[in-house]
C-alpha positions as a Python dict, from the first residue, in 0.01 Angstrom:
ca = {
    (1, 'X'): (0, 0, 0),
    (2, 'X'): (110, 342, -113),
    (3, 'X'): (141, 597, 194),
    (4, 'X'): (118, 940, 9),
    (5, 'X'): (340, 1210, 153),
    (6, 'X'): (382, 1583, 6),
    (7, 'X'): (718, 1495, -40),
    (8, 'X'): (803, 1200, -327),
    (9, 'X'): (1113, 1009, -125),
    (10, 'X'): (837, 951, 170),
    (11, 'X'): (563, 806, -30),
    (12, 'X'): (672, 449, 72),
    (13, 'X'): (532, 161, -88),
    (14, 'X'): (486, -215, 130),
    (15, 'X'): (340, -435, -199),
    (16, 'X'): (671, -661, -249),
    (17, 'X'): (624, -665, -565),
    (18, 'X'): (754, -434, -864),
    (19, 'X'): (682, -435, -1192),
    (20, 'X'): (1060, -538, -1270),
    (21, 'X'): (1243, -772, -1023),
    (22, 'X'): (1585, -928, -1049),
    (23, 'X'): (1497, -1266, -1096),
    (24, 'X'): (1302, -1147, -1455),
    (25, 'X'): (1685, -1024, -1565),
    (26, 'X'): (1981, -1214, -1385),
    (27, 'X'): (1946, -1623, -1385),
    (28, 'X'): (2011, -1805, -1053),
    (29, 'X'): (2326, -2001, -1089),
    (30, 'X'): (2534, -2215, -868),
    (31, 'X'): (2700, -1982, -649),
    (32, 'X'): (2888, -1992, -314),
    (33, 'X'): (2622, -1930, -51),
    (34, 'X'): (2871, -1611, 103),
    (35, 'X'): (3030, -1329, -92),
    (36, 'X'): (3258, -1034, -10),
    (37, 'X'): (3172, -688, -203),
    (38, 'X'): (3506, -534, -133),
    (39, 'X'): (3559, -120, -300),
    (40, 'X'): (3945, -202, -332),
    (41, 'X'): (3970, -301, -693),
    (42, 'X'): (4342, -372, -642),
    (43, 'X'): (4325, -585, -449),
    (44, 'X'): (4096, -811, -684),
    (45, 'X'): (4322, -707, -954),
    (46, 'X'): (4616, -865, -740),
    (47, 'X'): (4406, -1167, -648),
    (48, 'X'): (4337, -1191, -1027),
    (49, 'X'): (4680, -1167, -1116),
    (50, 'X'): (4827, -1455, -908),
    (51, 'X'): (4530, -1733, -1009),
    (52, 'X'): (4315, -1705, -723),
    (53, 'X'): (4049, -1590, -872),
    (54, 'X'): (3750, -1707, -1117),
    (55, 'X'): (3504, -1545, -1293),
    (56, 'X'): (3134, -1691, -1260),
    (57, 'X'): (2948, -1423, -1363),
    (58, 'X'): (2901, -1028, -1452),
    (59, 'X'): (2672, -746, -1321),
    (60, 'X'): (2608, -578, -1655),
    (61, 'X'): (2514, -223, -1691),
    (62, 'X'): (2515, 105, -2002),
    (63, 'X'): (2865, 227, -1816),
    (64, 'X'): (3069, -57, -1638),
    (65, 'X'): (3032, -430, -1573),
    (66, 'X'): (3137, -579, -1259),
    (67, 'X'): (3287, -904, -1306),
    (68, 'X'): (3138, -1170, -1007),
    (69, 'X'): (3457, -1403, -910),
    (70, 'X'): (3474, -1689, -722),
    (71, 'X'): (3772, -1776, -464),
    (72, 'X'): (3873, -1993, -162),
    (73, 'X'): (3912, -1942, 160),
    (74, 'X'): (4068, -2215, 380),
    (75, 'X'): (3932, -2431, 161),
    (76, 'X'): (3563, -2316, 96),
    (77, 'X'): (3422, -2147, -182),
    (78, 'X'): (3318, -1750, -170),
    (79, 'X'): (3218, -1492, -402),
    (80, 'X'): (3472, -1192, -452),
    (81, 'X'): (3320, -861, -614),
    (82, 'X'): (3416, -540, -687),
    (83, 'X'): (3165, -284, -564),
    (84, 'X'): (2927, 32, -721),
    (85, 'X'): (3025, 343, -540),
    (86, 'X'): (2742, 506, -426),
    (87, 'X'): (2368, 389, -293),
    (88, 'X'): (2189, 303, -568),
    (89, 'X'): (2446, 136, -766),
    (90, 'X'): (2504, -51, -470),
    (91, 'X'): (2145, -181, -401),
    (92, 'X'): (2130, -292, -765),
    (93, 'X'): (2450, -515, -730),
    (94, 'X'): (2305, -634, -417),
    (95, 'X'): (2002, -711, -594),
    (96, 'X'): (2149, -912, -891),
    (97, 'X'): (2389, -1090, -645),
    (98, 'X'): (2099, -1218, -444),
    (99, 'X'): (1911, -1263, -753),
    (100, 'X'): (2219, -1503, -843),
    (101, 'X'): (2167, -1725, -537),
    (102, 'X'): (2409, -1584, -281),
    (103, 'X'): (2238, -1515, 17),
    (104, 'X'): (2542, -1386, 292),
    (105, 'X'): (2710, -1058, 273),
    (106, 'X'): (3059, -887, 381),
    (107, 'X'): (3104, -563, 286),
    (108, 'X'): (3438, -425, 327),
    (109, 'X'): (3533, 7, 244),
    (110, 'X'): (3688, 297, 361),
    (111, 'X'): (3513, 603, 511),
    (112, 'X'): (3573, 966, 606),
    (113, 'X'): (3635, 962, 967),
    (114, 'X'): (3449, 1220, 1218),
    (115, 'X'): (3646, 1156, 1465),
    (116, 'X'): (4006, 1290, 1426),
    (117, 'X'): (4148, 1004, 1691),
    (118, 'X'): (3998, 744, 1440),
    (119, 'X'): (4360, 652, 1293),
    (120, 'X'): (4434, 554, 890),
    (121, 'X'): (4314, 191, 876),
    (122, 'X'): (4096, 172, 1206),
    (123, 'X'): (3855, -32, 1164),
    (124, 'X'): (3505, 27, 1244),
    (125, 'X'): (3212, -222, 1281),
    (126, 'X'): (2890, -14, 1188),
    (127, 'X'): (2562, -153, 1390),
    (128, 'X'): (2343, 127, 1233),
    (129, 'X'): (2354, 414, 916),
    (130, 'X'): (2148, 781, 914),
    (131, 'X'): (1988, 717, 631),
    (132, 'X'): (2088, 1049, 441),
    (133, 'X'): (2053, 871, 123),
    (134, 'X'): (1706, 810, -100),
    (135, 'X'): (1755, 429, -205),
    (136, 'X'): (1658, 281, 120),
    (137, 'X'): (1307, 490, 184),
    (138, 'X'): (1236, 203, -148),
    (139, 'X'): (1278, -60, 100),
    (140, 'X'): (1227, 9, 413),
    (141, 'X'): (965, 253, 576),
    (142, 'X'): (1114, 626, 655),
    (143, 'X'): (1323, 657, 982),
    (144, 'X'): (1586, 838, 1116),
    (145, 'X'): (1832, 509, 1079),
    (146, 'X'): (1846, 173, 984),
    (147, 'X'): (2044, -112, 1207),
    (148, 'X'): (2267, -326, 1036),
    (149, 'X'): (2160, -701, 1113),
    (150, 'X'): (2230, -838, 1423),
    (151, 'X'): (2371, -1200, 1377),
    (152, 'X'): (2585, -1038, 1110),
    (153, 'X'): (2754, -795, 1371),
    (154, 'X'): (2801, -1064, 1622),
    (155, 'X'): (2960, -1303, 1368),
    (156, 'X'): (3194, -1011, 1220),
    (157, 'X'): (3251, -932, 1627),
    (158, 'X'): (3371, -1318, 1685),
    (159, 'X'): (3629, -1319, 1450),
    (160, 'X'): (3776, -979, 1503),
    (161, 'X'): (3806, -1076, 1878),
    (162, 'X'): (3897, -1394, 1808),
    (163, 'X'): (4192, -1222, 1591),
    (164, 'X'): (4252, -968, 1822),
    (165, 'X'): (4170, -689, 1577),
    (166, 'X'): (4112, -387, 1747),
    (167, 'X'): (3768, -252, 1638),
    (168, 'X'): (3483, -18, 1739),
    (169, 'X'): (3147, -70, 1713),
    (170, 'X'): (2963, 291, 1605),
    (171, 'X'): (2699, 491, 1381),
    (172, 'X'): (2775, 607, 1019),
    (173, 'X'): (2644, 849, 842),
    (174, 'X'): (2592, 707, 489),
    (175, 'X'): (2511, 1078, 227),
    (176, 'X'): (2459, 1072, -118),
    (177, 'X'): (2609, 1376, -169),
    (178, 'X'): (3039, 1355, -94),
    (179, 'X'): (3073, 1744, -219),
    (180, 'X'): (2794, 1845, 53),
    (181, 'X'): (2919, 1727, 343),
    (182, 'X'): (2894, 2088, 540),
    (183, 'X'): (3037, 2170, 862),
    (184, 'X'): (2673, 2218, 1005),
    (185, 'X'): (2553, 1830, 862),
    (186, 'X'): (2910, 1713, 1019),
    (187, 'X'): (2804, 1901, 1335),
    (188, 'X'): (2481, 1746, 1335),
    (189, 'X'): (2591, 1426, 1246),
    (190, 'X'): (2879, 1368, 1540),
    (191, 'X'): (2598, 1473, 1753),
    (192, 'X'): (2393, 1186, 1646),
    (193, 'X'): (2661, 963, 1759),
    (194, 'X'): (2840, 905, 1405),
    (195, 'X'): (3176, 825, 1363),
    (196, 'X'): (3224, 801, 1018),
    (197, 'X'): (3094, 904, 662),
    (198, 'X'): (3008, 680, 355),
    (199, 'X'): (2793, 684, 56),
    (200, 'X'): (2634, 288, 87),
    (201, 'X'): (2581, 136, 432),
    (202, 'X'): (2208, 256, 454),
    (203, 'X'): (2117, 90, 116),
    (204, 'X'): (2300, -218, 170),
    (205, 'X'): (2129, -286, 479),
    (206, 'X'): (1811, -163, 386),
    (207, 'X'): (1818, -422, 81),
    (208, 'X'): (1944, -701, 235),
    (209, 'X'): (1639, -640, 540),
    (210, 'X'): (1418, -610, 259),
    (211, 'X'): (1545, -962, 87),
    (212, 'X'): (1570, -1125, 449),
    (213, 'X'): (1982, -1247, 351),
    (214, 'X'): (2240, -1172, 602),
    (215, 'X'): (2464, -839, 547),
    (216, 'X'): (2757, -685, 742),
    (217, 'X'): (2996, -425, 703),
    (218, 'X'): (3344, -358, 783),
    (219, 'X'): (3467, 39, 694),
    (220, 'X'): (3823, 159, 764),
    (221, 'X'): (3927, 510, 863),
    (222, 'X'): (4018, 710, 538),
    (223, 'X'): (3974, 1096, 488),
    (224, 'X'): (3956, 1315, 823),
    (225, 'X'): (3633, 1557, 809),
    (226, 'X'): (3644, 1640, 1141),
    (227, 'X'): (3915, 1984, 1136),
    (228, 'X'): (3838, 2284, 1001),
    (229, 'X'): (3943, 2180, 664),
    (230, 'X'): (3948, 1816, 500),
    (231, 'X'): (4207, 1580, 556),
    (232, 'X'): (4315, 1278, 269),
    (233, 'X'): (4595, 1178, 515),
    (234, 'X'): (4754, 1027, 213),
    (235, 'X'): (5085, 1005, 372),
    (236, 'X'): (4989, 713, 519),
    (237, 'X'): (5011, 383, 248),
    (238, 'X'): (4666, 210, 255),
    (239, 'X'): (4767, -124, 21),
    (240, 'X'): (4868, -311, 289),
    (241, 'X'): (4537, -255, 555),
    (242, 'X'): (4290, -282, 215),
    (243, 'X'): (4485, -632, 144),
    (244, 'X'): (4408, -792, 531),
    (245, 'X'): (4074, -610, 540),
    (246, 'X'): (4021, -802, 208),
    (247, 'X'): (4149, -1120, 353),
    (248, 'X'): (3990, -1069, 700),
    (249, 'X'): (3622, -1049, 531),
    (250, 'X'): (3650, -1368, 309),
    (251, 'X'): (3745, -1549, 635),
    (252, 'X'): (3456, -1404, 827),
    (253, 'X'): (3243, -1477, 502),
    (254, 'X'): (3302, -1809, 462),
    (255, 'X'): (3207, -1893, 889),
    (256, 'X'): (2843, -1695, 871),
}
């Protein structure tokens, strides 16, 4: 049912069902039940490079197509994509790669940190987004935020302990907007509890809620927005943390 609102992004819809729906365009195939959408695209170039990988599929679209690879982890199978910067690219791949069979979800990114003691490569475990974005008022109703699933945290939590990989748990703010991130939003934003800012968390759980699979997320500290002026801290090499992070999420993958 259609709840009408003066304003178009609020006018959520319940029915399930849309006129076009994945499984009328992408095939299910036999797929690893787990994949890892990863935004380090050297790091699957690497992986590529040295055998480990093999392609299974593609996520086809007008610009760019995302090749879907399979790898293994300690000797089980798992999905290894590249992922669509941004919200609604992102719900889309999520879409086709659930449409494809797999049903568990790593996602592993950077993110601008809020928080200037939040160090190059710290990684942080978020349990909810403020849904600053428009893809996920599509799936779920309109709130404030949207909590990243549960058994996903606790599983991502088990491993990182079990590692000993320092880690905070915290809010992110996921925008759809990277050149409007104003010093009154930030302000606003840190108030709310955020830690960090990102352009997909919101849709990926909103999606993956709506689909009933299991998603989590693991962002590093990138970019410092919290001085005065912005912050790339690119003095500080990044191949080495996006490799392990990389690594880290195809072992937690492959034990949801």
């Amino acid at each position: 049912m259609l709840k009408e609102s003066i304003f178009p992004i609020l006018e959520f819809d319940s029915n399930k069902q849309a006129k076009l729906q994945p499984s009328s365009i992408i095939q299910k195939t036999p797929v690893p039940n787990a994949c890892v959408i990863t935004f380090f695209k050297e790091v699957i170039n690497k992986k590529l490079e040295s055998g480990e990988l093999e392609q299974i599929g593609t996520s086809p679209s007008e610009t760019v197509d995302i090749p879907i690879y399979e790898t293994k982890y300690n000797g089980c199978h798992v999905g290894l994509v590249g992922g669509f910067v941004g919200a609604a690219g992102s719900a889309a791949l999520l879409e086709e790669l659930i449409a494809s069979g797999f049903n568990k979800f790593i996602v592993c990114g950077g993110a601008g940190v809020l928080k200037k003691d939040i160090q190059v490569g710290h990684l942080v475990l978020p349990y909810s987004a403020i849904r600053d974005e428009g893809v996920s008022y599509h799936y779920i109703e309109p709130s404030r935020e949207i909590e990243c699933n549960p058994d996903a945290i606790m599983a991502i939590e088990r491993i990182l302990n079990q590692e000993k990989i320092p880690f905070i748990k915290a809010k992110t703010w996921t925008t759809d907007a990277i050149f409007r991130e104003t010093e009154a939003k930030i302000a606003k934003r840190v108030a709310e509890g955020c830690v960090t800012v990102e352009m997909e968390a919101a849709a990926f759980f909103a999606v993956s809620k709506f689909r009933n699979v299991l998603l989590g997320q693991i962002l590093y500290g990138g970019d410092d927005l919290s001085g005065i002026e912005w912050n790339n801290r690119s003095w500080i090499s990044r191949e080495k943390i996006r490799t392990n992070l990389v690594d880290l999420c195809l072992k937690i993958a492959v034990e949801l």
